[in-house]
């Protein structure tokens, strides 16, 4: 059985976010189709865990973290051994630690990289690092992107056009299968606050959560924010200090709770403000549950998932009034909400199933072997 090793800076159970979920979707689909799958990442210690979806996660102790780039000396020392015990290396960009370590080794394995997004926050770092990125991409046998928009807005990818593959994120139909009942507190929240807007994801700088709070202040409907991250305490302080009583900061939730929250919300909202939001896994999950979407125009794959005026509204990034108006329209106009809801699941079926997208990765893996 050929083995695929995914390499990324974060993964379950150390962190819980959209990219982690995307990697889990890639891995579980490959595992069901004849591959052994592992994910190599950094964590609080050196340990290994195998999940029910047959993915082995191998963590190496983090040595330090610089500009959201965790470095692990244990990972760097073990990289040659990792290569020797797998058939295919599947990198996930960006993680400078892995890219630099890979450049320091002669990689004889077939290797591909999924280019999730460019470096947007650290502009100076990007200029200094770009030559290494180009060298790293040159070593890869295939470069996968989630949308043509990402290719069009990342000029240096043009030199690798002969090995570019467009493969969107997807949701396997078993993603939410076999889960238990929600916790009592979550069930009580849904029972009390019907027709709410739902955000779910890591609470990161580019997610536009301050804009979402500003939008909520213009609304009477409730907003649930699910996730954890560096912004949690600051958002909580704003909610308390500004008495934003219709926003509920719910922290991390289990898959069973998340499923229940998506199933019962009035819409899914992703108010991101920077192209670091390359696709939006929660938008796909909203489509899967036939939910209207509200997102922002970033020039990335988010506007492919959420087609404006078809599955929801795409509004100007950073405009809290635009965001509030879009959410209010869906939450108060039943005809509008039903039209978007009907279109959402069909859009998922046509474009974002494991068969439509996951099989593309299987084809790439087999061709590399």
CSV table of C-alpha atoms in Angstrom, one decimal:
chain,number,residue,atom,x,y,z
A,1,UNK,CA,0.0,0.0,0.0
A,2,UNK,CA,1.7,3.3,-1.1
A,3,UNK,CA,2.1,5.9,1.6
A,4,UNK,CA,1.4,9.6,1.4
A,5,UNK,CA,2.9,12.0,4.0
A,6,UNK,CA,1.2,15.4,4.3
A,7,UNK,CA,3.5,18.1,5.8
A,8,UNK,CA,2.0,21.2,7.4
A,9,UNK,CA,2.6,23.3,10.5
A,10,UNK,CA,-0.7,22.6,12.3
A,11,UNK,CA,-3.1,19.7,12.5
A,12,UNK,CA,-5.7,18.0,14.7
A,13,UNK,CA,-5.8,17.7,17.7
A,14,UNK,CA,-3.2,20.5,18.3
A,15,UNK,CA,-5.3,23.0,16.3
A,16,UNK,CA,-8.7,23.1,14.6
A,17,UNK,CA,-9.1,25.2,11.5
A,18,UNK,CA,-10.1,25.2,7.8
A,19,UNK,CA,-6.8,24.1,6.5
A,20,UNK,CA,-6.6,21.3,9.0
A,21,UNK,CA,-10.0,20.1,7.9
A,22,UNK,CA,-9.0,20.4,4.2
A,23,UNK,CA,-6.0,18.1,4.8
A,24,UNK,CA,-8.2,15.7,6.7
A,25,UNK,CA,-10.5,15.6,3.8
A,26,UNK,CA,-7.6,14.9,1.3
A,27,UNK,CA,-6.3,12.2,3.6
A,28,UNK,CA,-9.5,10.4,4.5
A,29,UNK,CA,-10.4,10.2,0.8
A,30,UNK,CA,-7.0,8.8,-0.1
A,31,UNK,CA,-7.2,6.3,2.8
A,32,UNK,CA,-10.5,5.0,1.4
A,33,UNK,CA,-8.9,4.5,-2.0
A,34,UNK,CA,-5.9,2.4,-1.3
A,35,UNK,CA,-3.3,4.7,0.3
A,36,UNK,CA,-1.7,4.8,3.7
A,37,UNK,CA,-1.9,8.4,5.0
A,38,UNK,CA,0.1,10.3,7.7
A,39,UNK,CA,0.3,13.9,8.5
A,40,UNK,CA,3.6,15.4,9.9
A,41,UNK,CA,3.3,18.5,12.0
A,42,UNK,CA,4.6,20.3,15.1
A,43,UNK,CA,3.0,20.2,18.5
A,44,UNK,CA,3.4,20.5,22.2
A,45,UNK,CA,5.5,17.3,22.3
A,46,UNK,CA,6.7,14.3,20.3
A,47,UNK,CA,3.8,11.9,19.9
A,48,UNK,CA,1.7,10.0,17.4
A,49,UNK,CA,-2.1,9.6,17.2
A,50,UNK,CA,-4.2,7.7,14.7
A,51,UNK,CA,-7.8,8.9,14.1
A,52,UNK,CA,-10.9,6.9,13.2
A,53,UNK,CA,-10.5,8.1,9.6
A,54,UNK,CA,-7.3,6.1,9.3
A,55,UNK,CA,-4.9,9.1,9.3
A,56,UNK,CA,-1.8,8.9,11.5
A,57,UNK,CA,-0.7,12.3,12.8
A,58,UNK,CA,2.9,12.5,13.8
A,59,UNK,CA,3.9,15.5,15.9
A,60,UNK,CA,7.4,16.9,16.6
A,61,UNK,CA,8.0,19.2,19.6
A,62,UNK,CA,7.9,22.9,18.7
A,63,UNK,CA,11.2,24.6,19.5
A,64,UNK,CA,10.0,28.2,18.9
A,65,UNK,CA,7.5,30.2,16.9
A,66,UNK,CA,8.5,33.2,14.8
A,67,UNK,CA,5.8,35.2,12.9
A,68,UNK,CA,3.3,32.3,12.9
A,69,UNK,CA,6.0,30.0,11.6
A,70,UNK,CA,6.6,27.2,14.2
A,71,UNK,CA,10.0,25.7,14.0
A,72,UNK,CA,10.9,22.2,15.3
A,73,UNK,CA,14.4,21.0,15.7
A,74,UNK,CA,13.1,17.5,16.1
A,75,UNK,CA,11.3,17.8,12.7
A,76,UNK,CA,14.4,19.1,11.0
A,77,UNK,CA,16.5,16.3,12.3
A,78,UNK,CA,13.9,13.7,11.3
A,79,UNK,CA,13.2,15.0,7.8
A,80,UNK,CA,15.4,12.5,6.0
A,81,UNK,CA,13.9,9.6,8.0
A,82,UNK,CA,10.4,10.9,7.1
A,83,UNK,CA,11.4,10.8,3.4
A,84,UNK,CA,12.8,7.3,3.7
A,85,UNK,CA,9.5,6.0,5.2
A,86,UNK,CA,7.0,7.3,2.7
A,87,UNK,CA,6.3,7.1,-1.1
A,88,UNK,CA,4.9,10.6,-1.7
A,89,UNK,CA,5.5,13.9,0.1
A,90,UNK,CA,2.6,16.3,0.0
A,91,UNK,CA,3.6,19.7,1.3
A,92,UNK,CA,1.1,22.4,2.2
A,93,UNK,CA,2.3,26.0,1.6
A,94,UNK,CA,3.1,28.2,3.4
A,95,UNK,CA,5.2,26.7,6.2
A,96,UNK,CA,8.7,28.2,5.8
A,97,UNK,CA,10.2,25.7,8.2
A,98,UNK,CA,9.3,22.8,5.9
A,99,UNK,CA,10.2,24.6,2.8
A,100,UNK,CA,13.7,25.5,4.0
A,101,UNK,CA,14.3,22.1,5.5
A,102,UNK,CA,13.2,20.6,2.1
A,103,UNK,CA,15.7,22.8,0.3
A,104,UNK,CA,18.5,21.5,2.5
A,105,UNK,CA,17.9,17.9,1.5
A,106,UNK,CA,18.0,16.0,-1.8
A,107,UNK,CA,14.4,14.8,-2.2
A,108,UNK,CA,14.2,11.6,-4.2
A,109,UNK,CA,10.5,10.9,-3.4
A,110,UNK,CA,7.8,12.1,-5.7
A,111,UNK,CA,6.7,15.4,-4.2
A,112,UNK,CA,3.8,17.9,-4.6
A,113,UNK,CA,2.7,21.0,-2.9
A,114,UNK,CA,-0.7,22.5,-2.3
A,115,UNK,CA,-0.3,26.2,-2.6
A,116,UNK,CA,-3.0,27.4,-0.2
A,117,UNK,CA,-2.2,31.1,-0.2
A,118,UNK,CA,0.6,33.6,-0.6
A,119,UNK,CA,2.3,35.4,2.2
A,120,UNK,CA,0.3,38.5,2.9
A,121,UNK,CA,1.0,39.8,6.4
A,122,UNK,CA,4.8,40.0,6.6
A,123,UNK,CA,5.6,42.0,3.4
A,124,UNK,CA,9.3,42.4,4.1
A,125,UNK,CA,9.7,38.7,5.0
A,126,UNK,CA,8.0,37.9,1.7
A,127,UNK,CA,10.5,39.9,-0.3
A,128,UNK,CA,13.4,38.2,1.5
A,129,UNK,CA,11.8,34.7,1.3
A,130,UNK,CA,10.6,34.8,-2.3
A,131,UNK,CA,13.8,33.4,-3.9
A,132,UNK,CA,13.5,30.4,-1.5
A,133,UNK,CA,9.9,29.9,-2.4
A,134,UNK,CA,10.7,29.8,-6.1
A,135,UNK,CA,13.5,27.3,-5.5
A,136,UNK,CA,11.1,25.1,-3.4
A,137,UNK,CA,8.4,25.2,-6.0
A,138,UNK,CA,10.9,24.3,-8.6
A,139,UNK,CA,11.7,21.1,-6.7
A,140,UNK,CA,8.1,20.0,-6.7
A,141,UNK,CA,6.7,17.6,-9.3
A,142,UNK,CA,3.3,19.2,-9.1
A,143,UNK,CA,1.8,22.4,-7.7
A,144,UNK,CA,-1.8,22.4,-6.8
A,145,UNK,CA,-4.0,25.5,-6.4
A,146,UNK,CA,-7.5,25.8,-5.1
A,147,UNK,CA,-8.7,28.2,-7.8
A,148,UNK,CA,-7.6,30.0,-10.9
A,149,UNK,CA,-8.1,33.3,-9.0
A,150,UNK,CA,-5.2,32.3,-6.8
A,151,UNK,CA,-3.0,31.6,-9.8
A,152,UNK,CA,-4.0,34.9,-11.4
A,153,UNK,CA,-3.2,37.0,-8.3
A,154,UNK,CA,0.2,35.3,-7.5
A,155,UNK,CA,2.6,36.4,-10.3
A,156,UNK,CA,5.5,34.1,-9.5
A,157,UNK,CA,3.3,31.0,-10.0
A,158,UNK,CA,3.3,31.7,-13.8
A,159,UNK,CA,6.8,30.2,-14.2
A,160,UNK,CA,5.4,26.8,-12.9
A,161,UNK,CA,2.3,26.8,-15.2
A,162,UNK,CA,3.3,23.5,-16.7
A,163,UNK,CA,2.9,21.7,-13.4
A,164,UNK,CA,-0.1,23.6,-12.0
A,165,UNK,CA,-3.2,21.6,-11.2
A,166,UNK,CA,-6.4,23.3,-10.1
A,167,UNK,CA,-8.0,21.2,-7.3
A,168,UNK,CA,-10.7,22.8,-5.1
A,169,UNK,CA,-11.3,22.0,-1.5
A,170,UNK,CA,-14.1,19.6,-1.0
A,171,UNK,CA,-16.4,18.0,1.7
A,172,UNK,CA,-16.6,14.3,1.9
A,173,UNK,CA,-20.2,13.1,2.5
A,174,UNK,CA,-18.9,11.2,5.6
A,175,UNK,CA,-17.5,14.4,7.1
A,176,UNK,CA,-20.5,14.7,9.5
A,177,UNK,CA,-21.7,11.1,9.5
A,178,UNK,CA,-22.1,9.1,12.7
A,179,UNK,CA,-21.8,11.9,15.1
A,180,UNK,CA,-23.6,12.0,18.4
A,181,UNK,CA,-26.1,14.5,19.8
A,182,UNK,CA,-25.0,18.1,20.6
A,183,UNK,CA,-24.1,19.1,24.1
A,184,UNK,CA,-27.0,20.4,26.2
A,185,UNK,CA,-25.6,24.0,26.2
A,186,UNK,CA,-25.4,24.1,22.4
A,187,UNK,CA,-28.9,22.6,22.0
A,188,UNK,CA,-30.2,25.3,24.4
A,189,UNK,CA,-28.5,28.0,22.4
A,190,UNK,CA,-30.1,26.9,19.2
A,191,UNK,CA,-33.5,26.6,20.9
A,192,UNK,CA,-33.2,30.2,22.2
A,193,UNK,CA,-31.6,32.0,19.3
A,194,UNK,CA,-33.3,30.8,16.1
A,195,UNK,CA,-32.3,32.2,12.6
A,196,UNK,CA,-28.8,33.2,13.7
A,197,UNK,CA,-25.7,33.9,11.6
A,198,UNK,CA,-22.8,31.5,12.1
A,199,UNK,CA,-19.0,32.1,11.8
A,200,UNK,CA,-16.7,29.1,12.4
A,201,UNK,CA,-12.9,29.0,12.0
A,202,UNK,CA,-9.7,30.0,13.7
A,203,UNK,CA,-9.8,33.5,15.2
A,204,UNK,CA,-7.0,34.9,13.1
A,205,UNK,CA,-6.1,38.4,11.9
A,206,UNK,CA,-7.5,38.1,8.4
A,207,UNK,CA,-10.9,36.7,9.4
A,208,UNK,CA,-12.5,40.1,9.7
A,209,UNK,CA,-14.0,39.4,13.1
A,210,UNK,CA,-13.9,43.0,14.3
A,211,UNK,CA,-15.9,43.9,11.2
A,212,UNK,CA,-18.4,41.2,12.1
A,213,UNK,CA,-18.8,42.7,15.6
A,214,UNK,CA,-19.3,46.1,14.0
A,215,UNK,CA,-21.9,44.6,11.7
A,216,UNK,CA,-23.7,42.9,14.5
A,217,UNK,CA,-24.2,46.2,16.3
A,218,UNK,CA,-26.3,47.3,13.4
A,219,UNK,CA,-28.5,44.1,13.6
A,220,UNK,CA,-31.1,42.6,15.9
A,221,UNK,CA,-30.4,39.0,14.8
A,222,UNK,CA,-27.9,37.0,16.8
A,223,UNK,CA,-24.4,36.0,15.6
A,224,UNK,CA,-22.5,32.9,16.8
A,225,UNK,CA,-18.7,32.8,16.5
A,226,UNK,CA,-17.2,29.3,16.8
A,227,UNK,CA,-13.5,28.8,17.1
A,228,UNK,CA,-10.4,29.6,19.1
A,229,UNK,CA,-7.2,31.6,18.4
A,230,UNK,CA,-5.2,34.6,19.3
A,231,UNK,CA,-8.1,37.1,19.0
A,232,UNK,CA,-10.4,35.4,21.4
A,233,UNK,CA,-9.6,37.5,24.5
A,234,UNK,CA,-9.7,40.8,22.5
A,235,UNK,CA,-13.0,39.9,20.9
A,236,UNK,CA,-14.5,38.9,24.2
A,237,UNK,CA,-13.4,42.2,25.7
A,238,UNK,CA,-15.1,44.1,22.9
A,239,UNK,CA,-18.3,42.2,23.3
A,240,UNK,CA,-18.3,42.9,27.1
A,241,UNK,CA,-17.1,46.6,27.0
A,242,UNK,CA,-19.4,47.6,24.1
A,243,UNK,CA,-22.3,45.5,25.3
A,244,UNK,CA,-22.8,43.7,22.0
A,245,UNK,CA,-25.4,41.4,23.4
A,246,UNK,CA,-26.3,39.6,20.2
A,247,UNK,CA,-22.9,38.2,19.6
A,248,UNK,CA,-22.0,34.8,21.2
A,249,UNK,CA,-18.3,33.8,21.4
A,250,UNK,CA,-18.6,30.1,21.7
A,251,UNK,CA,-15.0,28.9,21.6
A,252,UNK,CA,-14.0,25.6,20.1
A,253,UNK,CA,-16.9,23.1,19.5
A,254,UNK,CA,-16.8,19.4,18.7
A,255,UNK,CA,-17.9,18.1,15.3
A,256,UNK,CA,-21.2,17.1,16.7
A,257,UNK,CA,-21.9,20.6,18.0
A,258,UNK,CA,-20.6,22.3,14.9
A,259,UNK,CA,-22.9,20.1,12.7
A,260,UNK,CA,-25.9,21.0,14.9
A,261,UNK,CA,-25.0,24.7,14.7
A,262,UNK,CA,-24.6,24.7,10.9
A,263,UNK,CA,-27.9,22.7,10.4
A,264,UNK,CA,-29.9,25.2,12.5
A,265,UNK,CA,-28.4,28.6,11.5
A,266,UNK,CA,-30.0,31.1,9.1
A,267,UNK,CA,-26.7,31.6,7.2
A,268,UNK,CA,-23.0,31.1,7.3
A,269,UNK,CA,-20.8,34.2,7.3
A,270,UNK,CA,-17.1,34.6,6.4
A,271,UNK,CA,-16.2,38.3,6.7
A,272,UNK,CA,-12.5,37.9,5.9
A,273,UNK,CA,-10.5,41.0,4.9
A,274,UNK,CA,-7.3,39.7,3.2
A,275,UNK,CA,-6.5,37.2,0.5
A,276,UNK,CA,-4.9,35.0,3.2
A,277,UNK,CA,-8.4,33.6,3.2
A,278,UNK,CA,-7.9,31.5,0.1
A,279,UNK,CA,-11.1,29.4,0.0
A,280,UNK,CA,-13.1,29.0,3.3
A,281,UNK,CA,-13.8,25.5,4.3
A,282,UNK,CA,-16.8,26.6,6.4
A,283,UNK,CA,-18.4,28.0,3.2
A,284,UNK,CA,-18.2,24.5,1.7
A,285,UNK,CA,-19.8,23.1,4.8
A,286,UNK,CA,-22.5,25.7,4.6
A,287,UNK,CA,-23.2,24.6,1.0
A,288,UNK,CA,-23.4,21.0,2.1
A,289,UNK,CA,-26.1,21.8,4.6
A,290,UNK,CA,-28.0,24.0,2.1
A,291,UNK,CA,-27.2,27.3,3.9
A,292,UNK,CA,-27.1,30.7,2.4
A,293,UNK,CA,-23.7,32.3,2.5
A,294,UNK,CA,-22.4,35.8,3.1
A,295,UNK,CA,-18.7,36.4,2.3
A,296,UNK,CA,-16.4,39.1,1.1
A,297,UNK,CA,-14.7,39.8,-2.3
A,298,UNK,CA,-11.0,39.0,-1.9
A,299,UNK,CA,-10.0,37.8,-5.4
A,300,UNK,CA,-9.7,34.3,-4.1
A,301,UNK,CA,-11.6,31.0,-4.1
A,302,UNK,CA,-14.2,32.3,-1.6
A,303,UNK,CA,-16.2,33.9,-4.4
A,304,UNK,CA,-16.1,30.6,-6.4
A,305,UNK,CA,-17.7,28.8,-3.4
A,306,UNK,CA,-20.1,31.6,-2.8
A,307,UNK,CA,-21.5,32.8,-6.1
A,308,UNK,CA,-23.0,36.2,-5.6
A,309,UNK,CA,-26.8,36.4,-5.8
A,310,UNK,CA,-26.9,32.6,-6.4
A,311,UNK,CA,-25.8,30.9,-3.2
A,312,UNK,CA,-25.7,34.1,-1.1
A,313,UNK,CA,-24.2,37.6,-1.1
A,314,UNK,CA,-20.5,38.6,-1.8
A,315,UNK,CA,-19.9,42.1,-0.3
A,316,UNK,CA,-17.0,44.5,-0.1
A,317,UNK,CA,-14.3,43.4,2.3
A,318,UNK,CA,-14.0,45.6,5.4
A,319,UNK,CA,-17.4,47.2,5.1
A,320,UNK,CA,-19.4,46.4,8.2
A,321,UNK,CA,-22.6,48.1,6.9
A,322,UNK,CA,-22.4,46.0,3.7
A,323,UNK,CA,-22.0,42.9,5.8
A,324,UNK,CA,-24.9,43.9,8.1
A,325,UNK,CA,-27.3,44.6,5.2
A,326,UNK,CA,-26.5,41.3,3.5
A,327,UNK,CA,-27.1,39.3,6.6
A,328,UNK,CA,-30.2,41.2,7.4
A,329,UNK,CA,-31.6,40.6,3.9
A,330,UNK,CA,-31.2,36.8,4.2
A,331,UNK,CA,-32.4,36.6,7.8
A,332,UNK,CA,-35.5,38.6,7.1
A,333,UNK,CA,-36.5,37.7,3.6
A,334,UNK,CA,-37.7,34.2,3.6
A,335,UNK,CA,-38.0,34.0,-0.2
A,336,UNK,CA,-34.4,35.1,-0.7
A,337,UNK,CA,-33.1,32.7,1.9
A,338,UNK,CA,-35.0,29.8,0.3
A,339,UNK,CA,-33.7,30.6,-3.1
A,340,UNK,CA,-30.1,30.7,-1.9
A,341,UNK,CA,-30.6,27.5,0.2
A,342,UNK,CA,-31.9,25.6,-2.8
A,343,UNK,CA,-29.0,26.7,-5.0
A,344,UNK,CA,-26.4,26.0,-2.3
A,345,UNK,CA,-26.6,22.2,-2.2
A,346,UNK,CA,-26.7,21.9,-6.0
A,347,UNK,CA,-23.6,24.0,-6.2
A,348,UNK,CA,-21.9,21.6,-3.7
A,349,UNK,CA,-23.0,18.6,-5.7
A,350,UNK,CA,-21.8,20.0,-9.0
A,351,UNK,CA,-18.4,21.2,-7.8
A,352,UNK,CA,-17.2,20.3,-4.4
A,353,UNK,CA,-17.7,16.6,-3.7
A,354,UNK,CA,-14.9,14.1,-3.1
A,355,UNK,CA,-15.6,12.6,-6.4
A,356,UNK,CA,-15.4,15.9,-8.2
A,357,UNK,CA,-12.2,17.1,-6.5
A,358,UNK,CA,-10.7,14.4,-4.3
A,359,UNK,CA,-10.3,12.1,-7.3
A,360,UNK,CA,-8.1,14.7,-8.9
A,361,UNK,CA,-5.6,14.3,-6.1
A,362,UNK,CA,-5.8,10.5,-6.5
A,363,UNK,CA,-5.0,10.9,-10.1
A,364,UNK,CA,-2.0,13.1,-9.3
A,365,UNK,CA,-0.7,10.7,-6.7
A,366,UNK,CA,-1.0,7.7,-9.1
A,367,UNK,CA,0.8,9.6,-11.9
A,368,UNK,CA,3.6,10.5,-9.6
A,369,UNK,CA,4.1,6.9,-8.5
